[in-house]
Tab-separated table of C-alpha atoms in Angstrom:
chain	number	residue	atom	x	y	z
A	19	LYS	CA	-16.392	21.116	24.278
A	20	SER	CA	-18.460	18.777	23.471
A	21	GLU	CA	-20.581	21.094	21.457
A	22	LYS	CA	-17.868	22.391	19.904
A	23	MET	CA	-16.368	18.912	18.836
A	24	LYS	CA	-20.148	18.240	17.650
A	25	SER	CA	-19.806	20.861	15.845
A	26	ILE	CA	-16.492	20.139	14.225
A	27	THR	CA	-17.708	16.338	13.618
A	28	ASP	CA	-20.403	17.719	11.656
A	29	PHE	CA	-17.852	19.747	9.532
A	30	SER	CA	-19.458	23.384	10.255
A	31	PHE	CA	-16.454	25.988	10.771
A	32	SER	CA	-15.677	29.831	12.398
A	33	HIS	CA	-13.625	32.581	12.879
A	34	GLN	CA	-13.503	31.821	16.802
A	35	TRP	CA	-11.918	28.479	15.808
A	36	THR	CA	-9.447	29.607	13.191
A	37	THR	CA	-7.878	31.971	15.755
A	38	GLN	CA	-7.233	28.990	17.930
A	39	LEU	CA	-4.918	27.129	15.624
A	40	GLN	CA	-1.285	27.734	16.582
A	41	GLU	CA	1.180	27.616	13.955
A	42	VAL	CA	4.534	25.324	15.028
A	43	THR	CA	7.743	26.360	13.683
A	44	LEU	CA	10.577	23.448	12.687
A	45	ARG	CA	12.654	25.073	15.168
A	46	GLN	CA	9.774	24.266	17.825
A	47	MET	CA	9.272	20.536	16.671
A	48	ARG	CA	12.952	20.224	16.235
A	49	VAL	CA	13.428	21.048	20.529
A	50	LEU	CA	10.566	19.044	21.738
A	51	SER	CA	11.760	15.687	20.124
A	52	LYS	CA	15.559	16.088	20.215
A	53	TYR	CA	15.972	14.708	23.645
A	54	PRO	CA	12.597	12.641	23.898
A	55	THR	CA	11.077	11.775	27.334
A	56	HIS	CA	7.812	10.460	28.738
A	57	GLU	CA	6.282	13.824	29.922
A	58	ARG	CA	7.272	15.797	26.128
A	59	ALA	CA	5.620	12.630	24.390
A	60	ILE	CA	2.224	13.422	26.418
A	61	SER	CA	3.075	17.308	25.537
A	62	SER	CA	2.505	16.116	22.214
A	63	ALA	CA	-0.091	14.146	22.301
A	64	ARG	CA	-2.151	16.866	23.959
A	65	PHE	CA	-0.734	19.250	21.483
A	66	LEU	CA	-2.306	17.024	18.624
A	67	HIS	CA	-5.325	16.377	20.068
A	68	HIS	CA	-6.418	19.885	20.572
A	69	GLN	CA	-5.158	20.797	17.492
A	70	LEU	CA	-5.467	17.912	14.829
A	71	PRO	CA	-9.633	18.359	14.736
A	72	LEU	CA	-9.065	22.146	14.242
A	73	ARG	CA	-7.124	21.671	11.387
A	74	PHE	CA	-9.662	18.944	9.909
A	75	ALA	CA	-12.305	21.254	10.386
A	76	TYR	CA	-10.253	23.813	8.787
A	77	LEU	CA	-9.973	21.413	5.523
A	78	SER	CA	-13.410	20.598	5.407
A	79	HIS	CA	-14.204	24.631	5.566
A	80	ASN	CA	-11.551	25.118	2.294
A	81	LEU	CA	-13.249	21.790	0.879
A	82	ASN	CA	-16.639	23.344	1.315
A	83	SER	CA	-15.382	26.119	-0.601
A	84	LEU	CA	-14.245	24.984	-3.352
A	85	SER	CA	-17.424	22.766	-3.952
A	86	GLN	CA	-19.217	25.562	-4.021
A	87	VAL	CA	-17.349	27.276	-6.821
A	88	THR	CA	-16.506	24.519	-8.459
A	89	ASN	CA	-20.021	22.170	-8.462
A	90	ILE	CA	-17.845	18.672	-7.651
A	91	SER	CA	-19.378	17.787	-4.106
A	92	SER	CA	-21.190	15.271	-6.087
A	93	SER	CA	-18.223	13.765	-7.735
A	94	HIS	CA	-16.469	10.750	-6.949
A	95	TYR	CA	-13.210	12.624	-5.900
A	96	PHE	CA	-15.179	15.224	-3.832
A	97	LYS	CA	-17.072	12.728	-2.024
A	98	SER	CA	-14.185	10.377	-1.050
A	99	ILE	CA	-12.091	13.803	0.426
A	100	HIS	CA	-15.090	14.910	2.863
A	101	GLY	CA	-15.482	11.339	3.737
A	102	PHE	CA	-12.315	10.938	4.609
A	103	SER	CA	-11.334	13.842	6.559
A	104	LYS	CA	-14.769	13.101	9.160
A	105	ASP	CA	-13.892	9.369	9.454
A	106	SER	CA	-10.007	10.708	10.163
A	107	LEU	CA	-11.237	12.901	12.624
A	108	ASN	CA	-13.828	10.580	14.313
A	109	LEU	CA	-11.010	7.851	14.574
A	110	PHE	CA	-8.510	9.756	16.480
A	111	GLN	CA	-10.774	11.216	18.399
A	112	ASN	CA	-11.769	7.559	19.639
A	113	SER	CA	-8.314	6.790	19.436
A	114	PHE	CA	-6.709	9.181	22.349
A	115	ASP	CA	-6.492	7.804	25.970
A	116	LYS	CA	-6.217	10.162	28.704
A	117	SER	CA	-4.128	7.489	30.488
A	118	GLN	CA	-1.110	8.670	28.782
A	119	SER	CA	0.625	5.711	29.082
A	120	LEU	CA	3.815	4.591	26.686
A	121	ASN	CA	1.857	1.702	24.898
A	122	SER	CA	-0.971	4.270	24.862
A	123	LEU	CA	1.083	7.031	23.182
A	124	GLN	CA	1.988	4.426	20.741
A	125	ASP	CA	-1.086	3.161	20.070
A	126	GLN	CA	-2.535	6.474	19.223
A	127	SER	CA	1.034	6.979	17.005
A	128	HIS	CA	0.315	4.249	14.951
A	129	SER	CA	-3.437	5.193	14.423
A	130	LEU	CA	-1.995	8.510	13.391
A	131	LEU	CA	0.609	7.197	11.456
A	132	SER	CA	-1.512	5.409	9.379
A	133	LEU	CA	-4.014	8.242	8.798
A	134	ALA	CA	-0.973	10.178	7.061
A	135	ASN	CA	0.092	7.885	4.879
A	136	SER	CA	-3.742	8.313	3.885
A	137	PHE	CA	-3.368	11.372	3.356
A	138	GLY	CA	-1.006	11.158	0.073
A	139	GLU	CA	-3.289	9.010	-1.324
A	140	THR	CA	-6.703	11.595	-0.824
A	141	LYS	CA	-4.351	14.405	-1.875
A	142	GLU	CA	-3.826	12.999	-4.904
A	143	LEU	CA	-7.257	11.958	-5.544
A	144	LEU	CA	-8.436	15.975	-4.838
A	145	LEU	CA	-5.937	16.718	-7.442
A	146	SER	CA	-6.684	13.855	-9.964
A	147	GLY	CA	-10.023	15.418	-9.824
A	148	LEU	CA	-9.656	19.135	-9.981
A	149	LYS	CA	-6.839	18.806	-12.981
A	150	ASN	CA	-10.005	17.232	-15.200
A	151	TRP	CA	-12.207	19.508	-13.720
A	152	SER	CA	-9.552	22.538	-14.652
A	153	SER	CA	-9.188	20.875	-18.328
A	154	ARG	CA	-12.807	21.136	-19.156
A	155	ASN	CA	-13.180	24.817	-17.874
A	156	THR	CA	-10.365	26.935	-19.105
A	157	GLN	CA	-12.252	30.133	-19.238
A	158	LEU	CA	-13.219	31.212	-15.655
A	159	SER	CA	-13.738	34.531	-14.094
A	160	ILE	CA	-10.716	36.313	-12.287
A	161	PRO	CA	-13.300	35.302	-9.074
A	162	VAL	CA	-13.743	32.043	-9.622
A	163	ALA	CA	-9.934	31.604	-10.258
A	164	SER	CA	-8.885	33.423	-7.189
A	165	SER	CA	-11.152	31.570	-5.218
A	166	VAL	CA	-10.043	27.892	-6.494
A	167	GLN	CA	-6.040	28.834	-5.960
A	168	THR	CA	-6.969	29.976	-2.575
A	169	SER	CA	-8.787	27.071	-1.730
A	170	LEU	CA	-6.321	24.767	-3.076
A	171	GLU	CA	-3.577	26.246	-1.572
A	172	ASN	CA	-5.303	26.094	2.179
A	173	ILE	CA	-5.931	22.511	1.629
A	174	ALA	CA	-2.843	21.986	0.706
A	175	LYS	CA	-0.852	23.786	3.628
A	176	THR	CA	-3.347	21.711	6.462
A	177	TYR	CA	-2.208	18.778	4.428
A	178	ILE	CA	1.642	19.452	5.208
A	179	GLU	CA	0.419	20.686	8.290
A	180	VAL	CA	-0.839	17.370	9.629
A	181	GLN	CA	1.776	14.928	7.977
A	182	THR	CA	4.793	16.751	9.291
A	183	LEU	CA	3.311	17.155	13.089
A	184	ILE	CA	1.858	13.423	13.033
A	185	THR	CA	5.375	12.017	11.355
A	186	ASN	CA	7.199	14.195	14.081
A	187	PHE	CA	5.067	12.457	16.806
A	188	SER	CA	5.482	8.907	15.567
A	189	ASN	CA	9.088	9.474	15.143
A	190	MET	CA	9.846	10.534	18.359
A	191	MET	CA	8.136	7.569	19.896
A	192	ASP	CA	9.587	5.746	18.374
A	193	PHE	CA	12.997	6.224	19.277
A	194	LEU	CA	11.364	6.796	22.916
A	195	LEU	CA	10.388	2.857	22.992
A	196	LYS	CA	13.698	1.221	22.031
A	197	ALA	CA	14.793	-1.531	23.822
A	198	ASN	CA	18.263	-0.031	24.484
A	199	ILE	CA	18.421	2.510	26.196
A	200	SER	CA	21.828	3.590	25.062
A	201	ASP	CA	20.528	3.431	21.402
A	202	ARG	CA	17.736	6.369	22.184
A	203	PHE	CA	20.712	9.399	21.556
A	204	SER	CA	22.929	7.434	19.170
A	205	ASP	CA	21.611	9.680	16.850
A	206	VAL	CA	19.427	12.613	17.745
A	207	ASN	CA	18.573	13.381	13.895
A	208	LYS	CA	16.209	10.252	14.183
A	209	THR	CA	14.015	11.376	17.183
A	210	SER	CA	12.933	14.232	15.017
A	211	HIS	CA	11.037	14.423	11.629
A	212	VAL	CA	12.752	17.744	11.440
A	213	SER	CA	16.492	16.786	11.277
A	214	MET	CA	20.039	18.672	11.016
A	215	SER	CA	20.917	17.874	7.624
A	216	ASN	CA	23.663	18.154	4.701
A	217	LEU	CA	22.144	20.391	1.770
A	218	GLY	CA	24.856	19.062	-0.739
A	219	ALA	CA	23.867	15.704	0.101
A	220	ILE	CA	19.848	16.713	-0.709
A	221	ILE	CA	21.067	18.025	-3.758
A	222	GLU	CA	23.098	14.854	-4.989
A	223	ASP	CA	19.898	12.867	-4.034
A	224	ALA	CA	17.461	14.683	-6.252
A	225	CYS	CA	19.790	14.993	-9.559
A	226	GLU	CA	19.956	11.579	-9.385
A	227	ASN	CA	16.202	11.347	-9.155
A	228	LEU	CA	16.171	13.371	-12.078
A	229	ARG	CA	18.786	11.127	-14.008
A	230	ASN	CA	16.731	8.763	-13.698
A	231	ILE	CA	13.443	10.201	-14.929
A	232	CYS	CA	14.954	11.859	-17.904
A	233	LEU	CA	16.598	8.048	-18.600
A	234	ASP	CA	13.084	6.301	-18.283
A	235	LYS	CA	10.919	9.380	-20.199
A	236	ILE	CA	13.509	10.041	-23.402
A	237	GLY	CA	16.823	7.853	-22.760
A	238	ASP	CA	19.033	10.273	-21.961
A	239	THR	CA	20.091	12.471	-18.843
A	240	PRO	CA	20.581	15.776	-18.618
A	241	ASN	CA	24.432	17.160	-17.385
A	242	ILE	CA	24.512	18.921	-13.868
A	243	ASN	CA	26.946	20.790	-12.223
A	244	ILE	CA	27.018	21.616	-8.677
A	245	ASP	CA	28.924	24.087	-7.301
A	246	GLY	CA	29.494	25.774	-4.047
A	247	ASP	CA	29.617	24.714	-0.172
A	248	ASN	CA	28.033	21.174	-0.318
A	249	SER	CA	28.768	20.360	3.499
A	250	VAL	CA	26.355	23.049	4.409
A	251	GLU	CA	23.708	21.386	7.066
A	252	ILE	CA	20.637	23.338	8.012
A	253	VAL	CA	17.449	22.538	9.703
A	254	CYS	CA	14.613	21.124	7.930
A	255	VAL	CA	12.218	18.647	6.496
A	256	GLU	CA	14.386	16.571	4.482
A	257	SER	CA	11.592	15.363	1.690
A	258	GLN	CA	10.449	18.572	1.620
A	259	VAL	CA	13.445	20.200	0.591
A	260	HIS	CA	14.516	16.878	-2.002
A	261	PHE	CA	10.829	17.846	-3.092
A	262	ILE	CA	11.298	21.468	-4.157
A	263	ILE	CA	15.093	20.884	-5.442
A	264	LEU	CA	13.871	17.884	-7.581
A	265	GLU	CA	10.491	20.042	-9.137
A	266	LEU	CA	13.377	22.793	-10.310
A	267	LEU	CA	15.614	20.518	-11.320
A	268	LYS	CA	12.552	18.766	-13.679
A	269	ASN	CA	11.398	22.363	-14.644
A	270	SER	CA	14.965	22.899	-16.140
A	271	ALA	CA	15.238	19.696	-18.042
A	272	GLN	CA	12.099	20.135	-19.706
A	273	ALA	CA	13.420	23.287	-20.651
A	274	LEU	CA	16.093	21.821	-22.507
A	275	ILE	CA	14.327	19.093	-23.928
A	276	GLU	CA	11.651	21.448	-25.267
A	277	SER	CA	15.004	23.633	-26.641
A	278	GLY	CA	16.327	20.320	-28.323
A	279	ASP	CA	19.691	20.655	-26.277
A	280	ILE	CA	19.555	18.063	-23.520
A	281	ASP	CA	23.375	18.539	-23.380
A	282	ASN	CA	23.412	21.754	-22.254
A	283	PRO	CA	24.222	21.800	-18.790
A	284	ILE	CA	22.089	22.800	-15.686
A	285	SER	CA	24.015	24.440	-13.094
A	286	VAL	CA	22.952	23.760	-9.464
A	287	LYS	CA	24.488	26.888	-7.254
A	288	ILE	CA	24.707	26.664	-3.310
A	289	ASN	CA	25.478	29.848	-1.924
A	290	ARG	CA	25.606	31.542	1.775
A	291	THR	CA	24.539	35.201	2.261
A	292	THR	CA	26.382	37.969	4.117
A	293	ASN	CA	23.326	37.871	6.747
A	294	ASN	CA	24.319	33.733	7.025
A	295	ASN	CA	21.467	32.768	4.731
A	296	ILE	CA	21.438	29.689	2.323
A	297	GLU	CA	20.440	30.209	-1.106
A	298	VAL	CA	20.158	27.199	-3.507
A	299	HIS	CA	20.357	28.300	-7.195
A	300	VAL	CA	19.285	26.120	-10.071
A	301	GLU	CA	19.797	27.409	-13.952
A	302	ASP	CA	19.490	26.413	-17.201
A	303	GLN	CA	20.007	27.626	-20.825
A	304	GLY	CA	16.593	26.103	-22.107
A	305	GLY	CA	15.432	29.556	-23.050
A	306	GLY	CA	13.380	30.679	-20.172
A	307	ILE	CA	9.353	32.152	-19.456
A	308	SER	CA	7.695	34.787	-21.142
A	309	GLN	CA	6.868	37.698	-19.113
A	310	ASP	CA	3.467	36.952	-19.713
A	311	ASN	CA	3.503	33.379	-18.233
A	312	LEU	CA	6.074	34.416	-15.312
A	313	GLN	CA	2.907	35.209	-13.099
A	314	LYS	CA	1.194	32.088	-13.609
A	315	VAL	CA	4.035	30.007	-12.624
A	316	PHE	CA	3.033	29.384	-9.252
A	317	SER	CA	-0.756	28.821	-9.858
A	318	TYR	CA	-2.478	25.211	-9.546
A	319	PHE	CA	-2.623	23.554	-12.908
A	320	TYR	CA	-1.055	25.829	-14.928
A	321	SER	CA	1.703	24.293	-16.982
A	322	THR	CA	3.170	25.247	-20.341
A	323	THR	CA	4.071	21.867	-21.446
A	324	LYS	CA	2.490	18.838	-23.107
A	325	GLU	CA	2.436	15.046	-22.026
A	326	PRO	CA	5.109	13.239	-24.361
A	327	GLN	CA	3.713	10.578	-26.622
A	328	PRO	CA	4.706	7.115	-24.659
A	329	THR	CA	6.977	4.613	-27.686
A	330	TYR	CA	7.864	1.519	-27.237
A	331	THR	CA	11.338	2.344	-25.806
A	332	TYR	CA	10.338	4.624	-22.549
A	333	SER	CA	7.742	5.531	-20.907
A	334	GLY	CA	6.950	8.747	-22.047
A	335	SER	CA	3.251	10.056	-20.156
A	336	PHE	CA	3.065	6.790	-18.117
A	337	GLY	CA	5.127	6.344	-14.557
A	338	VAL	CA	6.424	9.294	-12.524
A	339	PRO	CA	5.861	12.307	-14.408
A	340	LEU	CA	8.880	14.727	-15.695
A	341	SER	CA	5.927	17.793	-16.459
A	342	GLY	CA	2.464	18.916	-17.181
A	343	ILE	CA	0.785	18.219	-14.195
A	344	GLY	CA	1.091	22.132	-13.004
A	345	CYS	CA	1.112	21.313	-9.179
A	346	GLY	CA	5.309	21.197	-8.425
A	347	LEU	CA	6.202	24.909	-8.244
A	348	PRO	CA	3.140	25.685	-6.050
A	349	LEU	CA	3.686	23.037	-3.663
A	350	SER	CA	7.350	23.844	-3.757
A	351	ARG	CA	6.488	27.075	-2.648
A	352	LEU	CA	4.200	26.167	-0.012
A	353	TYR	CA	6.856	24.156	1.260
A	354	ALA	CA	9.446	26.952	1.327
A	355	LYS	CA	6.965	28.590	3.519
C-alpha cells in the first residue's frame, strides 16, 4: 500500500488503478446521506480516503497527456494546476484520522471542502491557459485535436466528481453535527448535495440570471415563456442543472441578439415523456446553426460569437460572459452525463 501511495504521490498512473475507480450514482449519494449517522459518515470518509487519491492520479495522468500534445507544461497555468493536485493529495492523506470521531470527521470535512473550493479556481486557470493556447494554434491535426478534447473531458469529469463527492460528505457532516437533534431531520434535503428539487424553480432562477446578464451586457432583456408542468421535482445536483439551463438560455439570447430580434421570445418547455422521463426544451428563433458547425458545438473552446465591445453604458465583455468562451455546452453535456 505504501508503494502504491508513493507512486500516486509521484503522479504516475497505471491501468490497474483505473479499474479501482468506483463510479457513484446520484441515487447512491442520496440514499447514503438521506438519514446521516456516525456509521454512514465513517463509511463515506473511508470511501473518499480510498477513491480521491485515485482520482487525483487520474487527473495527473490527463494533465500529463495534455502537456505532451500542447507543449504547455512549462507554462504558469500548467505548473499551478499540477502543483495544486500534488499538494491537495498530500493534504488529504495527512488529514485522515483513523480514530474517526465526529470531531475528526468534521476536521476532515473542512479540509476537503477547502480543497473543493480551490478546485473551481484552478479549473478556471487551466481553461484560461488552454483558451489562449488554442487561439494561437488554430490549425491542429485531427489526432492532436482529438487528444486535447479527450484530455479536457477527462479533466473536467474528475473535477466534477471530486467536487460532488466532497460537497456531499461536507453537507452530511454539517447536518450530523447539529446541536439540536430534532433539527437534523426537519429537512432531509439539506443532508445531501444531491436533493429532490423543483425543476420549475431552477428554470425560473436561471431565467432571472439570464435577464440580469443581458441587462448588464446590452441594456435589454429577452422575453422568456415557460410552458409545461413547473411543479415537477427531480433528484439532482441543483447547481449542475441550473448551469445546463442557463447555458442553453445564454446561447438562445446570443442568437437573438445577433439576429437583431431580441424581442422574439425564448421558449422553455417542460415535458414528461411516456416512460416518465423529464425533458426540458429550450427553443429560439435566432436562425439556428449550420450543419457544418453542428458537430463542433460540444468541442471545448469552439464558439461562433465574437466578444462584444464594452461601452460606457454597458459592460460588454467585462464581468459574467454571455458567450464566446466555448466551454458552456461541453461542460453542460458532461454535467448531464
